[in-house]
XYZ file of N, CA and C in Angstrom:
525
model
N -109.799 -149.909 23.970
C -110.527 -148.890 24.688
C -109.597 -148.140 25.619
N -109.791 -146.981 26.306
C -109.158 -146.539 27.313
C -110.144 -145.865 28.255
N -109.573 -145.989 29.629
C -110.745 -145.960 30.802
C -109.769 -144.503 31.278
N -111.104 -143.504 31.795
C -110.349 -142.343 32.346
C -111.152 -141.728 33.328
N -111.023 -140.936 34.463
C -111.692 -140.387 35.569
C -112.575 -139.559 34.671
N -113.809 -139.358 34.883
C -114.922 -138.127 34.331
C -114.830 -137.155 34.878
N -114.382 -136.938 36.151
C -114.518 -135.517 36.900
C -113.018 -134.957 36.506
N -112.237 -135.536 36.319
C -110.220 -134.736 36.366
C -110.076 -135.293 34.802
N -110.262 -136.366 34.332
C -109.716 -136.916 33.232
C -108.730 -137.566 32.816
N -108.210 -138.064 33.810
C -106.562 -138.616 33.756
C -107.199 -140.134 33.702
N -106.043 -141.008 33.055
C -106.248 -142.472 32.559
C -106.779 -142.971 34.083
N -107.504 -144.243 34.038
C -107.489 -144.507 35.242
C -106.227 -146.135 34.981
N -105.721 -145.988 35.322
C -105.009 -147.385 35.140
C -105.203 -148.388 36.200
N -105.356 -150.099 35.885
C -105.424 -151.039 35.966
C -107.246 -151.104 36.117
N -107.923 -150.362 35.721
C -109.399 -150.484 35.733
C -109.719 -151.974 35.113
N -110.502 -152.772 35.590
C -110.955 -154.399 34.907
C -112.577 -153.952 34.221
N -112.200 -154.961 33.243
C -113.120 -155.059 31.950
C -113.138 -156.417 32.254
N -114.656 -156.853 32.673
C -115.030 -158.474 32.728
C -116.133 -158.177 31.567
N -116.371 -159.201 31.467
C -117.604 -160.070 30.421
C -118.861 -161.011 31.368
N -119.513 -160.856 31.614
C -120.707 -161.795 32.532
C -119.988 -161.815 33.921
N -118.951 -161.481 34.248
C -118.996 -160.964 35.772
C -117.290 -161.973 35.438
N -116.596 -162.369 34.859
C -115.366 -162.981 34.389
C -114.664 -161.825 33.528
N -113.481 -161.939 34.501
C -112.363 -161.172 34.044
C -111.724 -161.046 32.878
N -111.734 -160.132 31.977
C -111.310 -160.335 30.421
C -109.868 -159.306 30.321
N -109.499 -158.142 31.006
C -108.388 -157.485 30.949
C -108.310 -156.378 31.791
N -107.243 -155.862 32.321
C -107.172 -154.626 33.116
C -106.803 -153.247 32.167
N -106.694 -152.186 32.344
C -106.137 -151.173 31.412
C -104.980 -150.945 32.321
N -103.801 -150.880 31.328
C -102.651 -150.982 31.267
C -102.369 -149.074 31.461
N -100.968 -149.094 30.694
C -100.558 -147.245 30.959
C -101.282 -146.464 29.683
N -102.066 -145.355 30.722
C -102.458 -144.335 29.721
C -103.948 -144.788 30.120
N -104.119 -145.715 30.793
C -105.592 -146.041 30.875
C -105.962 -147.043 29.817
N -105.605 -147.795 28.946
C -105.356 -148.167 27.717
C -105.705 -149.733 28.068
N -106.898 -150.283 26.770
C -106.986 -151.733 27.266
C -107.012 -152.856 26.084
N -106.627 -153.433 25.972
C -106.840 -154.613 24.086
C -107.488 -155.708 24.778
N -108.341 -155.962 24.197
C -108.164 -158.005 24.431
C -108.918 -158.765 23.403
N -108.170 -160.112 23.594
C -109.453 -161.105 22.734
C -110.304 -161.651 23.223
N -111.570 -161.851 22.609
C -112.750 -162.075 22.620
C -112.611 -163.630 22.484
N -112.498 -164.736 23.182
C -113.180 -166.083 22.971
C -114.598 -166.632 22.889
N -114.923 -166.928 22.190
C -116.460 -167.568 22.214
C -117.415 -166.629 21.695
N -118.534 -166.829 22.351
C -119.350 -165.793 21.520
C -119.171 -164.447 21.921
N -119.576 -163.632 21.172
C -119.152 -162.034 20.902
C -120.209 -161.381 22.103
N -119.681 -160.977 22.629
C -120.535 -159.771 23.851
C -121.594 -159.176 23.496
N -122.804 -158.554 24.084
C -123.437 -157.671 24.165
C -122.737 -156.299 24.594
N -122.200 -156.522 26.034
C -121.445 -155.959 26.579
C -120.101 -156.120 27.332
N -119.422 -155.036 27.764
C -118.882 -155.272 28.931
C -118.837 -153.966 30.559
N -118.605 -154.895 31.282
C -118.359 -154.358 32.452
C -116.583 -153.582 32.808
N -116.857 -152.296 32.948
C -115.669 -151.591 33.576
C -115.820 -151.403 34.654
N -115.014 -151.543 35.460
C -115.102 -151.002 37.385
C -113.487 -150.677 37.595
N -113.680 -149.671 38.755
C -112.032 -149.306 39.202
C -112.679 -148.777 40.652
N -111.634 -149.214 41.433
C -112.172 -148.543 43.187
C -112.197 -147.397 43.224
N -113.522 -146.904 44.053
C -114.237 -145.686 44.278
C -114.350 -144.970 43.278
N -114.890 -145.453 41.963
C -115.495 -145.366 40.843
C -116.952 -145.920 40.616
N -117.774 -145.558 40.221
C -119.302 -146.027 39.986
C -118.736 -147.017 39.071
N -119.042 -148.907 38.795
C -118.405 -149.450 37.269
C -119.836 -148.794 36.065
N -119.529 -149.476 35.188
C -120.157 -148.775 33.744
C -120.329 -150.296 33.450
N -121.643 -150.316 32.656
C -121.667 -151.502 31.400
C -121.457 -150.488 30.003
N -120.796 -151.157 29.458
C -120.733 -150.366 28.187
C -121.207 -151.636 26.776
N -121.969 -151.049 26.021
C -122.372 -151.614 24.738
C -121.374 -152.049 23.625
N -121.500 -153.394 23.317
C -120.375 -153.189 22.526
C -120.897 -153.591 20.761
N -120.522 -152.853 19.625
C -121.105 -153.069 18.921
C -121.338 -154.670 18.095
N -122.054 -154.691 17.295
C -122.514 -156.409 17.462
C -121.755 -156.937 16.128
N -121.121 -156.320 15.255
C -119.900 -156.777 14.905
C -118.656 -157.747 15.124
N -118.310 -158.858 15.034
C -117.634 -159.409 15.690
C -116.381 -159.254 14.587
N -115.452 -157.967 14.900
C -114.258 -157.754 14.093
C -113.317 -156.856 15.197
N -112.468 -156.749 15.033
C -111.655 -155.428 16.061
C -112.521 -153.695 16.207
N -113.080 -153.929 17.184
C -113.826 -152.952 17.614
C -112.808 -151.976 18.202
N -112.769 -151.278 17.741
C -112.171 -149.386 18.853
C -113.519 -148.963 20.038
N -113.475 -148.949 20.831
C -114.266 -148.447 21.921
C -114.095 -146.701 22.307
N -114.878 -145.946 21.910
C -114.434 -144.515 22.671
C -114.650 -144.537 23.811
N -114.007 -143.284 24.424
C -113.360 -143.324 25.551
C -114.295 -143.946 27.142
N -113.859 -144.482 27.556
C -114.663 -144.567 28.999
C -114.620 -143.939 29.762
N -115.313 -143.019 30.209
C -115.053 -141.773 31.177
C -116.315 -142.427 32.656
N -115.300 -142.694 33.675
C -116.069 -143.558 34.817
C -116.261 -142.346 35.585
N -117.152 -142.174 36.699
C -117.853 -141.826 37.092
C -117.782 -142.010 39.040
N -117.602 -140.672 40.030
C -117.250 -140.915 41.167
C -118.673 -141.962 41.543
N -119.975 -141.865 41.103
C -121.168 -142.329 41.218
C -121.616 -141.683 43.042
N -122.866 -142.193 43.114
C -123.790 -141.574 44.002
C -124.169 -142.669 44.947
N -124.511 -142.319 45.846
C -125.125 -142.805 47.403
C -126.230 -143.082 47.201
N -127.205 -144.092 47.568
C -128.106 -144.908 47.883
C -128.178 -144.769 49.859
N -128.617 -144.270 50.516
C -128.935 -144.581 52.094
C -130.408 -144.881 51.797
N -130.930 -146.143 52.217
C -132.317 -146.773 52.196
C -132.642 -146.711 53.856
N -133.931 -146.758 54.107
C -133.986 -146.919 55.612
C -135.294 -148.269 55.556
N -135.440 -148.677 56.279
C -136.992 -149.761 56.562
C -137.543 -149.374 57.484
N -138.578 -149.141 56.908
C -139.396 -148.419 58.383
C -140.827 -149.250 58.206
N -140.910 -150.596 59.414
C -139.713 -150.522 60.570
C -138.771 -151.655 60.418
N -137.572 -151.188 61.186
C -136.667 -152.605 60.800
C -137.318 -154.107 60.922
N -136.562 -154.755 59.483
C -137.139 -156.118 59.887
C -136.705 -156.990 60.623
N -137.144 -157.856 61.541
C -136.386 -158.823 62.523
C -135.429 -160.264 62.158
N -135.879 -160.152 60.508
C -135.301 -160.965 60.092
C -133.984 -160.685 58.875
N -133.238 -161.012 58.774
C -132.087 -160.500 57.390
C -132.889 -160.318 56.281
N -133.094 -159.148 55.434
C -133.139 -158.807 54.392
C -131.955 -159.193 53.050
N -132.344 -159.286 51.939
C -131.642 -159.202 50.795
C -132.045 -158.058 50.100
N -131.054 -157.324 49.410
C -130.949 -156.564 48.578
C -130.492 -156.374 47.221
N -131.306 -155.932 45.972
C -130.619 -155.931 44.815
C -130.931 -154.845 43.816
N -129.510 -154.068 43.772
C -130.494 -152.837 42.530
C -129.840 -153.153 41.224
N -131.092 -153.082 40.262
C -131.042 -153.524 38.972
C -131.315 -152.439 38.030
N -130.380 -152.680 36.987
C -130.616 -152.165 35.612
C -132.187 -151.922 35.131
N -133.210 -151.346 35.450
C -133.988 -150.892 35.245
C -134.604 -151.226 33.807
N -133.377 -151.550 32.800
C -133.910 -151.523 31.121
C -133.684 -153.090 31.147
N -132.752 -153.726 31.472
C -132.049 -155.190 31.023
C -132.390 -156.093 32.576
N -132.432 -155.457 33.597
C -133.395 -156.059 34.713
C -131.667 -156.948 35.236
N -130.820 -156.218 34.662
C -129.904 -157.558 35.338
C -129.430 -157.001 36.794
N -129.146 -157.438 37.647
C -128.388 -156.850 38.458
C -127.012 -156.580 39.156
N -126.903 -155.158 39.202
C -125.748 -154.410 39.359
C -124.974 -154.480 40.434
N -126.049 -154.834 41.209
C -125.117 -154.767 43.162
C -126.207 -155.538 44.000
N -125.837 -156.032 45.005
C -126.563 -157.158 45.528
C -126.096 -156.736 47.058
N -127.075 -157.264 48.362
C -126.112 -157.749 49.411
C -127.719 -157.841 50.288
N -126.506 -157.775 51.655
C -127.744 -157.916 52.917
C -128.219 -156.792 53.842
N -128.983 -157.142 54.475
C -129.634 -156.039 55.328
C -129.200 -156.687 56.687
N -128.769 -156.422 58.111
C -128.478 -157.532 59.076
C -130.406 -157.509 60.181
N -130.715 -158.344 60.453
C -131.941 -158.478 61.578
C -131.777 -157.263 61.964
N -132.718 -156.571 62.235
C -132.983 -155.569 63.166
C -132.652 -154.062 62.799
N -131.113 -154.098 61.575
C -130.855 -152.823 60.959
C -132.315 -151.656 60.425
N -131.863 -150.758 60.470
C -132.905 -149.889 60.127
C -132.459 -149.497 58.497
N -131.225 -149.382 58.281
C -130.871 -148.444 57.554
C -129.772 -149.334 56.683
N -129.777 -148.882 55.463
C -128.883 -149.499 54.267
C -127.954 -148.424 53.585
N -126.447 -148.180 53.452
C -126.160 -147.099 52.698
C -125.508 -147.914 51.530
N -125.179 -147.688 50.565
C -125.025 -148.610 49.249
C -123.835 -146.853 48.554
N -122.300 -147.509 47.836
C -122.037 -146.588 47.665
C -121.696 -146.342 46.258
N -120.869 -145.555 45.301
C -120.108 -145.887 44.133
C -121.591 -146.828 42.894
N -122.781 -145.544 43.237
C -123.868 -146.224 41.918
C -124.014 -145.459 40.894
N -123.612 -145.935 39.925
C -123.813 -145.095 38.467
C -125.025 -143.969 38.460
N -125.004 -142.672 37.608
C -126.199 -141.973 38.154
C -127.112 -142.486 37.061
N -128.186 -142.510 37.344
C -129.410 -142.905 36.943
C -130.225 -143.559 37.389
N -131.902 -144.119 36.638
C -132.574 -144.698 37.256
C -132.123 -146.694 37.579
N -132.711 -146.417 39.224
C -132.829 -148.220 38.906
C -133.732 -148.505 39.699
N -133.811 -150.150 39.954
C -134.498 -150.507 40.596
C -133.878 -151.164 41.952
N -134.517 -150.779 43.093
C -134.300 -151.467 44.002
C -135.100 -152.121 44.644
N -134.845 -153.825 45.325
C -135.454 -154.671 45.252
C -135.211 -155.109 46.754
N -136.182 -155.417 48.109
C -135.519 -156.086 49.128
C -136.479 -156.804 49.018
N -136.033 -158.240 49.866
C -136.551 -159.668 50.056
C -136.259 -160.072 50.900
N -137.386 -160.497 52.062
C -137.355 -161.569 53.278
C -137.238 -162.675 52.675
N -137.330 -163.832 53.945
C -136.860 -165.229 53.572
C -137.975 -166.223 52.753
N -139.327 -165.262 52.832
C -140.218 -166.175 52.324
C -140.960 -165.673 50.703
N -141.527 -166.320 50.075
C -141.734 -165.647 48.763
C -142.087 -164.813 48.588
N -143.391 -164.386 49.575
C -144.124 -163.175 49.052
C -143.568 -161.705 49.685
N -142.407 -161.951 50.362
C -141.990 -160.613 51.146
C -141.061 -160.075 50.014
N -141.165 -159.026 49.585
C -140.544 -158.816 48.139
C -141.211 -157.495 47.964
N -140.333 -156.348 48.043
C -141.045 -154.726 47.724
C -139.745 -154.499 46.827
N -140.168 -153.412 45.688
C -139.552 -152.740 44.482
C -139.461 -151.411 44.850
N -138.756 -150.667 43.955
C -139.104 -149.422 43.772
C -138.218 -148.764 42.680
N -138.367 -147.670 42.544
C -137.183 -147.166 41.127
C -136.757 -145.851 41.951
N -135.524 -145.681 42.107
C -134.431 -144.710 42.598
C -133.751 -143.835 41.441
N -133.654 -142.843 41.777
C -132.601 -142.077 40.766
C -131.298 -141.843 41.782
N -130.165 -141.793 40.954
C -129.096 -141.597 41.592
C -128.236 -140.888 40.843
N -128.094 -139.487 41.371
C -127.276 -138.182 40.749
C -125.631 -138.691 41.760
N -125.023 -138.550 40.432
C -123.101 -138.345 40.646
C -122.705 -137.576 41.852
N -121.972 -138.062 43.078
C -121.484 -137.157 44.175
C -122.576 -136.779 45.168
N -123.942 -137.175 44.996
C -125.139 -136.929 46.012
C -125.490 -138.233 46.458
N -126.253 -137.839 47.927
C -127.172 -138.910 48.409
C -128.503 -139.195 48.466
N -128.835 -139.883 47.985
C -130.296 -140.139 47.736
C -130.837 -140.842 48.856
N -131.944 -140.558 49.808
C -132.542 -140.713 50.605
C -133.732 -141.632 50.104
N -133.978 -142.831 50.442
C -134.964 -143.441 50.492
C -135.610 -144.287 51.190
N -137.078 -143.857 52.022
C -137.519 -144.709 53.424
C -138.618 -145.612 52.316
N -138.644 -146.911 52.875
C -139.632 -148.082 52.676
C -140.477 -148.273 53.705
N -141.491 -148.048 53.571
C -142.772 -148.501 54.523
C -142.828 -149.679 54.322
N -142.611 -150.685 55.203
C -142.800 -152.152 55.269
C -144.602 -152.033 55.936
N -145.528 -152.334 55.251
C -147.037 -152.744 55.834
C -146.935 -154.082 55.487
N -147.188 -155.423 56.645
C -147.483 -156.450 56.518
C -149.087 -156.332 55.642
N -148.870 -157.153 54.749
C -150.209 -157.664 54.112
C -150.844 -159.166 54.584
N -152.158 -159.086 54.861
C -152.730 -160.352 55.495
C -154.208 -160.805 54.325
N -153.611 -162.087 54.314
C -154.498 -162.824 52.708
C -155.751 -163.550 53.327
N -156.507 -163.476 53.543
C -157.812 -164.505 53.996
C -158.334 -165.450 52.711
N -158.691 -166.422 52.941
C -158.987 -167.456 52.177
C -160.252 -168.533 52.504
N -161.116 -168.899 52.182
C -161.797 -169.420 52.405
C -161.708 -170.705 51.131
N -161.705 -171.900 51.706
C -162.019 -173.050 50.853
C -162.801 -173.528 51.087
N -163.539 -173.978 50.095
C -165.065 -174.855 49.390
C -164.858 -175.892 49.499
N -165.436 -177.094 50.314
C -165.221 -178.280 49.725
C -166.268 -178.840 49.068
N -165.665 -179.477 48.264
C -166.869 -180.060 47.591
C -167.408 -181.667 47.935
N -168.643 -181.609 47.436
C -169.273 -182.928 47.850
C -169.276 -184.295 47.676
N -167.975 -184.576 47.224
C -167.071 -185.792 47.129
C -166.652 -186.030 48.197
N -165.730 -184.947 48.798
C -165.051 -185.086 49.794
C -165.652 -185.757 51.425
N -165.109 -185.839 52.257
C -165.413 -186.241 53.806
C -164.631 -185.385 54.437
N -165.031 -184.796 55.341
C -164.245 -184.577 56.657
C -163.904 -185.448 57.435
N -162.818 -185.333 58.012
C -161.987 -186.248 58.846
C -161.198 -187.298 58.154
């Protein structure tokens, strides 16, 4: 394969090509990359190079010497999230592949922050996901993210409150 800037076009050299998040080769001169495949044959792989959006790229399901056309990476786009209102406790964050649900970028929110900027995201749709410490605190949403822009997105945090009433039945005793 060979990895190259999308906006200028010049090789990008030493760009890494992992497999499940494990390092499989860098591109060498010219942008230029070979490697062997141990074990079972990929779905995909992952390209990334600094201050580049990375790429998953498809790889065909052939398991013979594949040619890859060209990889043309991408400056990628801004994510600024806000919580409104900040939570008092650390947030987690994760935006996901939208089609394959895997996820692309991960991290934290700190107590009290209002605001999240996330940088270098491929353009298109995904999902973004934050999570408090307990199960049910967990809001989604789907973002688009255009190349070289910032995408603005506020979360209304509304606490939800569950009422419950239990039955006992006439087996039971109190106390």
């Amino acid at each position: 394969g060979r990895v190259t800037d999308r906006a200028t076009a010049p090789p990008l050299i030493g760009a890494t090509i992992s497999i499940a998040g494990a390092l499989l080769t860098k591109s060498g001169a010219n942008g230029v990359f070979d490697a062997q495949v141990a074990g079972d044959w990929p779905h995909s792989v992952d390209v990334a190079y600094p201050g580049r959006a990375p790429l998953r790229v498809e790889i065909p399901g052939a398991v013979v010497d594949t040619d890859l056309p060209p990889i043309a990476l991408a400056a990628g786009g801004t994510l600024r999230a806000t919580l409104n209102p900040p939570s008092a406790e650390e947030i987690t964050w994760e935006l996901r592949d939208p089609k394959s649900h895997a996820v692309v970028r991960q991290g934290k929110i700190a107590a009290s922050a209002a605001q999240v900027t996330i940088d270098g995201i491929g353009e298109g749709k995904h999902s973004f996901v934050i999570r408090g410490a307990h199960p049910l605190q967990q809001l989604a949403t789907t973002i688009e993210i255009h190349d070289e822009s910032v995408t603005e997105k506020t979360l209304d945090i509304d606490p939800a409150t569950l009422d419950l009433e239990v039955v006992q039945c006439g087996y039971c005793q109190s106390g």
